[in-house]
Amino acid sequence: MTIPPRVLTVAGSDSGGGAGIQADLKTMLALGVHGMSVVTAVTAQNSLGVQGAWELPAEAVRAQFRSVVDDIGVQAVKTGMLSSAALVTAVAELLAPLDVPVVVDPVGVSKHGDPLLAADAADAVRTRLLPLATVATPNLDEVRQITGVLVDGEPAMREAAAAVLTCGPRWVLIKGGHLSGDAVDLLTDGSTEHWLRAPRHDNRHTHGTGCTLASALASFLARGLDVPEAADAAKEYVTGAIAAGFPLGGGIGPVDHAWRQR
């Protein structure tokens, strides 16, 4: 019997099913790995926005992590919504001894503009979490939140990447989806650059894009791809998911994690 690679998401729950741990687990299933979860927060969330959020105690996060890692083991970890400095610190302490790829998605705001990271947590992300990352995957709003760098075009993405790399991740993937034109991301370790380009699809239903990309990246790393290969494969997967995004409720619908199966 073949056991699939095991990937752990440490993130918040999205009751609407489009982002957070729900998006992570759907992505992992679609990409042939066994997904597991450590829930850090529960949100009341739908296509219109986030109506409420409740952070779990650090001891609950530690207990979930130890249950999974000590018994089942992991071959890659993805982090998402860590809303407070206490949670960021607790998760960093748990990740530090692991010798597996870690993808850090420094979630700061939801697709609808709702804040998901407390002001005091940004410093903990910079100093405690990013130094443990194999790849950090900030979008442009998160780059500004973490580094203060404002990206208004492709040339500024290099400055943004350099600023994030000073925080310690081995690689950074700057997501340029908020810019106009093609959907362009920059992957770099400070010495080599990989520009990932895809046509921009005329589809407003893009909820969960960032979670999906980071989870896909972690899944491909767990399957043995190197970072540039994993980023290329993750970009291709999320581009297809965006193209197939569908309407739900009265607001922004999710990307389609099962687009390949459909």
PDB file of C-alpha atoms in Angstrom:
ATOM      1  CA  MET A   1       0.000   0.000   0.000  1.00  0.00           C
ATOM      2  CA  THR A   2       1.418   3.371  -1.025  1.00  0.00           C
ATOM      3  CA  ILE A   3       1.250   6.107   1.608  1.00  0.00           C
ATOM      4  CA  PRO A   4       0.924   9.600   0.092  1.00  0.00           C
ATOM      5  CA  PRO A   5       3.168  12.452   1.256  1.00  0.00           C
ATOM      6  CA  ARG A   6       1.833  14.126   4.404  1.00  0.00           C
ATOM      7  CA  VAL A   7       1.348  17.884   4.557  1.00  0.00           C
ATOM      8  CA  LEU A   8       0.216  19.894   7.583  1.00  0.00           C
ATOM      9  CA  THR A   9      -1.626  23.198   7.422  1.00  0.00           C
ATOM     10  CA  VAL A  10      -1.506  25.480  10.466  1.00  0.00           C
ATOM     11  CA  ALA A  11      -4.192  28.046   9.744  1.00  0.00           C
ATOM     12  CA  GLY A  12      -7.631  29.457  10.461  1.00  0.00           C
ATOM     13  CA  SER A  13     -10.969  27.967   9.477  1.00  0.00           C
ATOM     14  CA  ASP A  14     -13.165  29.563   6.792  1.00  0.00           C
ATOM     15  CA  SER A  15     -16.791  28.568   7.393  1.00  0.00           C
ATOM     16  CA  GLY A  16     -17.609  29.410   3.761  1.00  0.00           C
ATOM     17  CA  GLY A  17     -15.138  26.770   2.553  1.00  0.00           C
ATOM     18  CA  GLY A  18     -13.214  28.944   0.092  1.00  0.00           C
ATOM     19  CA  ALA A  19     -10.062  29.837   1.998  1.00  0.00           C
ATOM     20  CA  GLY A  20      -8.196  28.847   5.173  1.00  0.00           C
ATOM     21  CA  ILE A  21      -7.805  25.229   6.192  1.00  0.00           C
ATOM     22  CA  GLN A  22     -10.744  24.225   4.008  1.00  0.00           C
ATOM     23  CA  ALA A  23      -8.975  25.514   0.880  1.00  0.00           C
ATOM     24  CA  ASP A  24      -5.700  23.991   2.062  1.00  0.00           C
ATOM     25  CA  LEU A  25      -7.149  20.505   2.524  1.00  0.00           C
ATOM     26  CA  LYS A  26      -9.020  20.630  -0.797  1.00  0.00           C
ATOM     27  CA  THR A  27      -5.805  21.654  -2.556  1.00  0.00           C
ATOM     28  CA  MET A  28      -3.808  18.898  -0.893  1.00  0.00           C
ATOM     29  CA  LEU A  29      -6.355  16.258  -1.867  1.00  0.00           C
ATOM     30  CA  ALA A  30      -6.405  17.504  -5.458  1.00  0.00           C
ATOM     31  CA  LEU A  31      -2.609  17.305  -5.636  1.00  0.00           C
ATOM     32  CA  GLY A  32      -2.225  13.801  -4.259  1.00  0.00           C
ATOM     33  CA  VAL A  33      -0.980  14.380  -0.721  1.00  0.00           C
ATOM     34  CA  HIS A  34      -2.542  13.609   2.664  1.00  0.00           C
ATOM     35  CA  GLY A  35      -3.593  16.867   4.289  1.00  0.00           C
ATOM     36  CA  MET A  36      -3.731  17.389   8.061  1.00  0.00           C
ATOM     37  CA  SER A  37      -4.655  20.492  10.042  1.00  0.00           C
ATOM     38  CA  VAL A  38      -3.910  22.537  13.112  1.00  0.00           C
ATOM     39  CA  VAL A  39      -6.755  25.036  13.546  1.00  0.00           C
ATOM     40  CA  THR A  40      -5.552  28.385  14.890  1.00  0.00           C
ATOM     41  CA  ALA A  41      -8.786  30.360  14.691  1.00  0.00           C
ATOM     42  CA  VAL A  42     -12.442  29.962  13.805  1.00  0.00           C
ATOM     43  CA  THR A  43     -14.059  32.559  11.574  1.00  0.00           C
ATOM     44  CA  ALA A  44     -17.667  33.275  10.673  1.00  0.00           C
ATOM     45  CA  GLN A  45     -17.139  33.994   7.003  1.00  0.00           C
ATOM     46  CA  ASN A  46     -19.019  33.920   3.713  1.00  0.00           C
ATOM     47  CA  SER A  47     -18.849  35.404   0.227  1.00  0.00           C
ATOM     48  CA  LEU A  48     -19.468  38.895   1.637  1.00  0.00           C
ATOM     49  CA  GLY A  49     -16.670  39.005   4.208  1.00  0.00           C
ATOM     50  CA  VAL A  50     -15.659  38.021   7.728  1.00  0.00           C
ATOM     51  CA  GLN A  51     -18.394  38.530  10.307  1.00  0.00           C
ATOM     52  CA  GLY A  52     -16.398  37.279  13.294  1.00  0.00           C
ATOM     53  CA  ALA A  53     -13.141  35.605  14.325  1.00  0.00           C
ATOM     54  CA  TRP A  54     -12.176  33.699  17.472  1.00  0.00           C
ATOM     55  CA  GLU A  55      -8.567  32.758  18.127  1.00  0.00           C
ATOM     56  CA  LEU A  56      -7.824  29.388  19.725  1.00  0.00           C
ATOM     57  CA  PRO A  57      -5.619  29.251  22.841  1.00  0.00           C
ATOM     58  CA  ALA A  58      -1.950  28.536  22.222  1.00  0.00           C
ATOM     59  CA  GLU A  59      -2.194  25.310  24.228  1.00  0.00           C
ATOM     60  CA  ALA A  60      -4.883  24.009  21.833  1.00  0.00           C
ATOM     61  CA  VAL A  61      -2.625  24.800  18.876  1.00  0.00           C
ATOM     62  CA  ARG A  62       0.337  23.059  20.522  1.00  0.00           C
ATOM     63  CA  ALA A  63      -1.758  19.980  21.344  1.00  0.00           C
ATOM     64  CA  GLN A  64      -3.039  19.625  17.770  1.00  0.00           C
ATOM     65  CA  PHE A  65       0.468  20.016  16.366  1.00  0.00           C
ATOM     66  CA  ARG A  66       2.024  17.461  18.719  1.00  0.00           C
ATOM     67  CA  SER A  67      -0.784  14.952  18.062  1.00  0.00           C
ATOM     68  CA  VAL A  68      -0.136  15.033  14.329  1.00  0.00           C
ATOM     69  CA  VAL A  69       3.632  15.392  14.194  1.00  0.00           C
ATOM     70  CA  ASP A  70       4.509  12.922  16.953  1.00  0.00           C
ATOM     71  CA  ASP A  71       2.320  10.118  15.600  1.00  0.00           C
ATOM     72  CA  ILE A  72       1.786  10.614  11.856  1.00  0.00           C
ATOM     73  CA  GLY A  73       4.744  12.792  10.911  1.00  0.00           C
ATOM     74  CA  VAL A  74       4.910  15.460   8.209  1.00  0.00           C
ATOM     75  CA  GLN A  75       6.873  16.031   5.017  1.00  0.00           C
ATOM     76  CA  ALA A  76       5.943  19.704   4.592  1.00  0.00           C
ATOM     77  CA  VAL A  77       4.127  22.398   6.588  1.00  0.00           C
ATOM     78  CA  LYS A  78       2.140  25.403   5.441  1.00  0.00           C
ATOM     79  CA  THR A  79       1.204  28.234   7.810  1.00  0.00           C
ATOM     80  CA  GLY A  80      -1.638  30.643   7.226  1.00  0.00           C
ATOM     81  CA  MET A  81      -3.715  32.801   9.566  1.00  0.00           C
ATOM     82  CA  LEU A  82      -1.847  33.379  12.838  1.00  0.00           C
ATOM     83  CA  SER A  83      -3.682  36.354  14.212  1.00  0.00           C
ATOM     84  CA  SER A  84      -1.649  37.275  17.312  1.00  0.00           C
ATOM     85  CA  ALA A  85       1.956  37.532  18.431  1.00  0.00           C
ATOM     86  CA  ALA A  86       1.331  34.753  20.970  1.00  0.00           C
ATOM     87  CA  LEU A  87       0.171  32.345  18.265  1.00  0.00           C
ATOM     88  CA  VAL A  88       3.006  33.279  15.905  1.00  0.00           C
ATOM     89  CA  THR A  89       5.526  32.670  18.688  1.00  0.00           C
ATOM     90  CA  ALA A  90       3.953  29.343  19.681  1.00  0.00           C
ATOM     91  CA  VAL A  91       3.923  28.079  16.086  1.00  0.00           C
ATOM     92  CA  ALA A  92       7.501  29.232  15.490  1.00  0.00           C
ATOM     93  CA  GLU A  93       8.648  27.281  18.538  1.00  0.00           C
ATOM     94  CA  LEU A  94       6.886  24.165  17.228  1.00  0.00           C
ATOM     95  CA  LEU A  95       8.347  24.484  13.728  1.00  0.00           C
ATOM     96  CA  ALA A  96      11.930  25.246  14.732  1.00  0.00           C
ATOM     97  CA  PRO A  97      13.010  21.607  15.386  1.00  0.00           C
ATOM     98  CA  LEU A  98      11.466  20.245  12.177  1.00  0.00           C
ATOM     99  CA  ASP A  99      13.635  19.391   9.193  1.00  0.00           C
ATOM    100  CA  VAL A 100      10.987  19.674   6.469  1.00  0.00           C
ATOM    101  CA  PRO A 101      10.012  22.411   3.986  1.00  0.00           C
ATOM    102  CA  VAL A 102       7.922  25.178   5.546  1.00  0.00           C
ATOM    103  CA  VAL A 103       5.789  27.512   3.427  1.00  0.00           C
ATOM    104  CA  VAL A 104       4.811  30.675   5.313  1.00  0.00           C
ATOM    105  CA  ASP A 105       1.814  32.573   3.972  1.00  0.00           C
ATOM    106  CA  PRO A 106       1.846  35.698   6.188  1.00  0.00           C
ATOM    107  CA  VAL A 107      -1.899  36.257   6.042  1.00  0.00           C
ATOM    108  CA  GLY A 108      -2.696  39.865   6.910  1.00  0.00           C
ATOM    109  CA  VAL A 109      -6.058  40.687   5.365  1.00  0.00           C
ATOM    110  CA  SER A 110      -8.896  38.706   3.829  1.00  0.00           C
ATOM    111  CA  LYS A 111      -9.983  38.967   0.196  1.00  0.00           C
ATOM    112  CA  HIS A 112     -12.663  41.403   1.378  1.00  0.00           C
ATOM    113  CA  GLY A 113     -10.197  43.644   3.233  1.00  0.00           C
ATOM    114  CA  ASP A 114     -10.906  42.352   6.733  1.00  0.00           C
ATOM    115  CA  PRO A 115      -7.803  42.462   8.989  1.00  0.00           C
ATOM    116  CA  LEU A 116      -6.605  38.997  10.076  1.00  0.00           C
ATOM    117  CA  LEU A 117      -3.289  39.896  11.733  1.00  0.00           C
ATOM    118  CA  ALA A 118      -3.016  42.017  14.877  1.00  0.00           C
ATOM    119  CA  ALA A 119      -0.618  44.942  14.707  1.00  0.00           C
ATOM    120  CA  ASP A 120       1.694  43.446  17.329  1.00  0.00           C
ATOM    121  CA  ALA A 121       1.876  40.161  15.426  1.00  0.00           C
ATOM    122  CA  ALA A 122       3.618  41.604  12.367  1.00  0.00           C
ATOM    123  CA  ASP A 123       6.874  41.965  14.285  1.00  0.00           C
ATOM    124  CA  ALA A 124       6.650  38.356  15.492  1.00  0.00           C
ATOM    125  CA  VAL A 125       6.122  37.226  11.893  1.00  0.00           C
ATOM    126  CA  ARG A 126       9.242  39.152  10.851  1.00  0.00           C
ATOM    127  CA  THR A 127      11.495  37.977  13.658  1.00  0.00           C
ATOM    128  CA  ARG A 128      10.186  34.527  14.638  1.00  0.00           C
ATOM    129  CA  LEU A 129       8.339  32.940  11.703  1.00  0.00           C
ATOM    130  CA  LEU A 130       9.960  34.156   8.482  1.00  0.00           C
ATOM    131  CA  PRO A 131      13.464  32.952   9.504  1.00  0.00           C
ATOM    132  CA  LEU A 132      12.044  29.400   9.545  1.00  0.00           C
ATOM    133  CA  ALA A 133      10.471  29.604   6.088  1.00  0.00           C
ATOM    134  CA  THR A 134      11.693  27.623   3.125  1.00  0.00           C
ATOM    135  CA  VAL A 135       9.436  29.895   1.067  1.00  0.00           C
ATOM    136  CA  ALA A 136       7.464  32.964   2.156  1.00  0.00           C
ATOM    137  CA  THR A 137       4.498  33.873  -0.049  1.00  0.00           C
ATOM    138  CA  PRO A 138       3.313  37.435   0.738  1.00  0.00           C
ATOM    139  CA  ASN A 139       0.981  39.383  -1.490  1.00  0.00           C
ATOM    140  CA  LEU A 140       1.599  43.083  -2.025  1.00  0.00           C
ATOM    141  CA  ASP A 141      -0.515  44.202   0.954  1.00  0.00           C
ATOM    142  CA  GLU A 142       1.361  41.767   3.194  1.00  0.00           C
ATOM    143  CA  VAL A 143       4.723  42.966   1.841  1.00  0.00           C
ATOM    144  CA  ARG A 144       3.796  46.481   2.893  1.00  0.00           C
ATOM    145  CA  GLN A 145       2.558  45.284   6.298  1.00  0.00           C
ATOM    146  CA  ILE A 146       5.777  43.370   6.966  1.00  0.00           C
ATOM    147  CA  THR A 147       8.422  45.595   5.363  1.00  0.00           C
ATOM    148  CA  GLY A 148       6.823  48.949   4.593  1.00  0.00           C
ATOM    149  CA  VAL A 149       7.691  48.589   0.897  1.00  0.00           C
ATOM    150  CA  LEU A 150       4.948  49.802  -1.449  1.00  0.00           C
ATOM    151  CA  VAL A 151       4.863  47.870  -4.726  1.00  0.00           C
ATOM    152  CA  ASP A 152       3.240  49.819  -7.565  1.00  0.00           C
ATOM    153  CA  GLY A 153       4.661  47.853 -10.496  1.00  0.00           C
ATOM    154  CA  GLU A 154       6.888  44.960 -11.515  1.00  0.00           C
ATOM    155  CA  PRO A 155      10.205  46.798 -10.965  1.00  0.00           C
ATOM    156  CA  ALA A 156       9.339  47.348  -7.288  1.00  0.00           C
ATOM    157  CA  MET A 157       8.788  43.605  -6.791  1.00  0.00           C
ATOM    158  CA  ARG A 158      12.586  43.154  -6.661  1.00  0.00           C
ATOM    159  CA  GLU A 159      12.831  45.691  -3.836  1.00  0.00           C
ATOM    160  CA  ALA A 160       9.986  43.950  -2.032  1.00  0.00           C
ATOM    161  CA  ALA A 161      11.645  40.558  -2.383  1.00  0.00           C
ATOM    162  CA  ALA A 162      14.952  41.890  -1.071  1.00  0.00           C
ATOM    163  CA  ALA A 163      13.206  43.429   1.931  1.00  0.00           C
ATOM    164  CA  VAL A 164      11.407  40.181   2.804  1.00  0.00           C
ATOM    165  CA  LEU A 165      14.598  38.139   2.362  1.00  0.00           C
ATOM    166  CA  THR A 166      16.302  40.251   5.035  1.00  0.00           C
ATOM    167  CA  CYS A 167      13.847  38.648   7.482  1.00  0.00           C
ATOM    168  CA  GLY A 168      15.438  35.254   6.866  1.00  0.00           C
ATOM    169  CA  PRO A 169      13.392  33.005   4.546  1.00  0.00           C
ATOM    170  CA  ARG A 170      15.429  30.932   2.076  1.00  0.00           C
ATOM    171  CA  TRP A 171      13.123  31.920  -0.792  1.00  0.00           C
ATOM    172  CA  VAL A 172      10.379  34.491  -1.246  1.00  0.00           C
ATOM    173  CA  LEU A 173       7.508  34.397  -3.720  1.00  0.00           C
ATOM    174  CA  ILE A 174       6.129  37.916  -4.164  1.00  0.00           C
ATOM    175  CA  LYS A 175       2.589  37.586  -5.478  1.00  0.00           C
ATOM    176  CA  GLY A 176       1.784  40.335  -7.966  1.00  0.00           C
ATOM    177  CA  GLY A 177      -1.856  39.484  -8.501  1.00  0.00           C
ATOM    178  CA  HIS A 178      -2.977  42.927  -7.295  1.00  0.00           C
ATOM    179  CA  LEU A 179      -1.125  44.655 -10.129  1.00  0.00           C
ATOM    180  CA  SER A 180      -2.687  45.310 -13.535  1.00  0.00           C
ATOM    181  CA  GLY A 181      -1.891  43.257 -16.622  1.00  0.00           C
ATOM    182  CA  ASP A 182      -0.795  39.634 -16.511  1.00  0.00           C
ATOM    183  CA  ALA A 183      -0.670  37.841 -13.150  1.00  0.00           C
ATOM    184  CA  VAL A 184       3.054  38.034 -12.396  1.00  0.00           C
ATOM    185  CA  ASP A 185       4.859  36.591  -9.358  1.00  0.00           C
ATOM    186  CA  LEU A 186       8.553  36.825  -8.510  1.00  0.00           C
ATOM    187  CA  LEU A 187      10.352  33.881  -6.903  1.00  0.00           C
ATOM    188  CA  THR A 188      13.888  34.535  -5.704  1.00  0.00           C
ATOM    189  CA  ASP A 189      16.461  33.452  -3.153  1.00  0.00           C
ATOM    190  CA  GLY A 190      18.425  36.655  -3.605  1.00  0.00           C
ATOM    191  CA  SER A 191      20.757  35.261  -6.249  1.00  0.00           C
ATOM    192  CA  THR A 192      18.431  33.725  -8.847  1.00  0.00           C
ATOM    193  CA  GLU A 193      15.111  35.045 -10.138  1.00  0.00           C
ATOM    194  CA  HIS A 194      12.143  33.171 -11.545  1.00  0.00           C
ATOM    195  CA  TRP A 195       9.312  35.270 -12.984  1.00  0.00           C
ATOM    196  CA  LEU A 196       6.066  33.311 -13.025  1.00  0.00           C
ATOM    197  CA  ARG A 197       3.575  34.701 -15.528  1.00  0.00           C
ATOM    198  CA  ALA A 198       0.028  33.717 -16.386  1.00  0.00           C
ATOM    199  CA  PRO A 199      -2.789  35.432 -18.256  1.00  0.00           C
ATOM    200  CA  ARG A 200      -5.238  37.285 -16.034  1.00  0.00           C
ATOM    201  CA  HIS A 201      -8.663  35.674 -16.183  1.00  0.00           C
ATOM    202  CA  ASP A 202     -11.731  37.892 -16.195  1.00  0.00           C
ATOM    203  CA  ASN A 203     -13.268  36.264 -13.137  1.00  0.00           C
ATOM    204  CA  ARG A 204     -14.027  38.045  -9.861  1.00  0.00           C
ATOM    205  CA  HIS A 205     -14.476  34.785  -7.963  1.00  0.00           C
ATOM    206  CA  THR A 206     -10.975  34.453  -6.537  1.00  0.00           C
ATOM    207  CA  HIS A 207     -11.565  33.837  -2.817  1.00  0.00           C
ATOM    208  CA  GLY A 208      -8.845  31.588  -1.397  1.00  0.00           C
ATOM    209  CA  THR A 209      -6.193  32.282  -4.023  1.00  0.00           C
ATOM    210  CA  GLY A 210      -3.336  32.894  -1.587  1.00  0.00           C
ATOM    211  CA  CYS A 211      -4.143  29.912   0.636  1.00  0.00           C
ATOM    212  CA  THR A 212      -4.444  27.695  -2.417  1.00  0.00           C
ATOM    213  CA  LEU A 213      -1.113  28.775  -3.892  1.00  0.00           C
ATOM    214  CA  ALA A 214       0.786  28.280  -0.626  1.00  0.00           C
ATOM    215  CA  SER A 215      -0.816  24.877  -0.030  1.00  0.00           C
ATOM    216  CA  ALA A 216      -0.044  23.785  -3.578  1.00  0.00           C
ATOM    217  CA  LEU A 217       3.561  24.866  -3.110  1.00  0.00           C
ATOM    218  CA  ALA A 218       3.839  22.861   0.131  1.00  0.00           C
ATOM    219  CA  SER A 219       2.229  19.849  -1.544  1.00  0.00           C
ATOM    220  CA  PHE A 220       4.673  19.838  -4.444  1.00  0.00           C
ATOM    221  CA  LEU A 221       7.623  20.279  -2.060  1.00  0.00           C
ATOM    222  CA  ALA A 222       6.387  17.268  -0.077  1.00  0.00           C
ATOM    223  CA  ARG A 223       6.290  15.327  -3.344  1.00  0.00           C
ATOM    224  CA  GLY A 224      10.002  15.999  -3.839  1.00  0.00           C
ATOM    225  CA  LEU A 225      10.104  18.913  -6.277  1.00  0.00           C
ATOM    226  CA  ASP A 226      12.676  21.635  -5.664  1.00  0.00           C
ATOM    227  CA  VAL A 227      11.468  25.163  -4.916  1.00  0.00           C
ATOM    228  CA  PRO A 228      11.433  26.573  -8.497  1.00  0.00           C
ATOM    229  CA  GLU A 229       9.753  23.414  -9.833  1.00  0.00           C
ATOM    230  CA  ALA A 230       7.200  23.446  -7.021  1.00  0.00           C
ATOM    231  CA  ALA A 231       6.441  27.135  -7.593  1.00  0.00           C
ATOM    232  CA  ASP A 232       5.913  26.588 -11.323  1.00  0.00           C
ATOM    233  CA  ALA A 233       3.561  23.672 -10.653  1.00  0.00           C
ATOM    234  CA  ALA A 234       1.678  25.597  -7.944  1.00  0.00           C
ATOM    235  CA  LYS A 235       1.268  28.605 -10.244  1.00  0.00           C
ATOM    236  CA  GLU A 236      -0.183  26.388 -12.975  1.00  0.00           C
ATOM    237  CA  TYR A 237      -2.614  24.777 -10.540  1.00  0.00           C
ATOM    238  CA  VAL A 238      -3.866  28.024  -8.998  1.00  0.00           C
ATOM    239  CA  THR A 239      -4.219  29.676 -12.418  1.00  0.00           C
ATOM    240  CA  GLY A 240      -6.564  26.884 -13.472  1.00  0.00           C
ATOM    241  CA  ALA A 241      -8.446  27.169 -10.186  1.00  0.00           C
ATOM    242  CA  ILE A 242      -8.927  30.921 -10.718  1.00  0.00           C
ATOM    243  CA  ALA A 243     -10.145  30.406 -14.275  1.00  0.00           C
ATOM    244  CA  ALA A 244     -12.756  27.951 -12.964  1.00  0.00           C
ATOM    245  CA  GLY A 245     -13.797  30.042  -9.931  1.00  0.00           C
ATOM    246  CA  PHE A 246     -17.545  30.105  -9.440  1.00  0.00           C
ATOM    247  CA  PRO A 247     -20.163  32.337  -7.772  1.00  0.00           C
ATOM    248  CA  LEU A 248     -21.478  31.514  -4.308  1.00  0.00           C
ATOM    249  CA  GLY A 249     -23.734  33.731  -2.226  1.00  0.00           C
ATOM    250  CA  GLY A 250     -23.941  37.418  -2.948  1.00  0.00           C
ATOM    251  CA  GLY A 251     -20.263  38.347  -3.030  1.00  0.00           C
ATOM    252  CA  ILE A 252     -16.920  36.892  -4.126  1.00  0.00           C
ATOM    253  CA  GLY A 253     -16.987  33.187  -4.818  1.00  0.00           C
ATOM    254  CA  PRO A 254     -14.111  30.718  -4.406  1.00  0.00           C
ATOM    255  CA  VAL A 255     -11.561  29.365  -6.814  1.00  0.00           C
ATOM    256  CA  ASP A 256     -12.325  25.809  -7.925  1.00  0.00           C
ATOM    257  CA  HIS A 257      -9.919  23.431  -6.205  1.00  0.00           C
ATOM    258  CA  ALA A 258     -11.307  20.484  -8.158  1.00  0.00           C
ATOM    259  CA  TRP A 259     -10.963  22.046 -11.603  1.00  0.00           C
ATOM    260  CA  ARG A 260      -8.736  19.229 -12.850  1.00  0.00           C
ATOM    261  CA  GLN A 261     -11.160  16.549 -11.705  1.00  0.00           C
ATOM    262  CA  ARG A 262     -14.136  18.364 -13.252  1.00  0.00           C
TER     263      ARG A 262
END
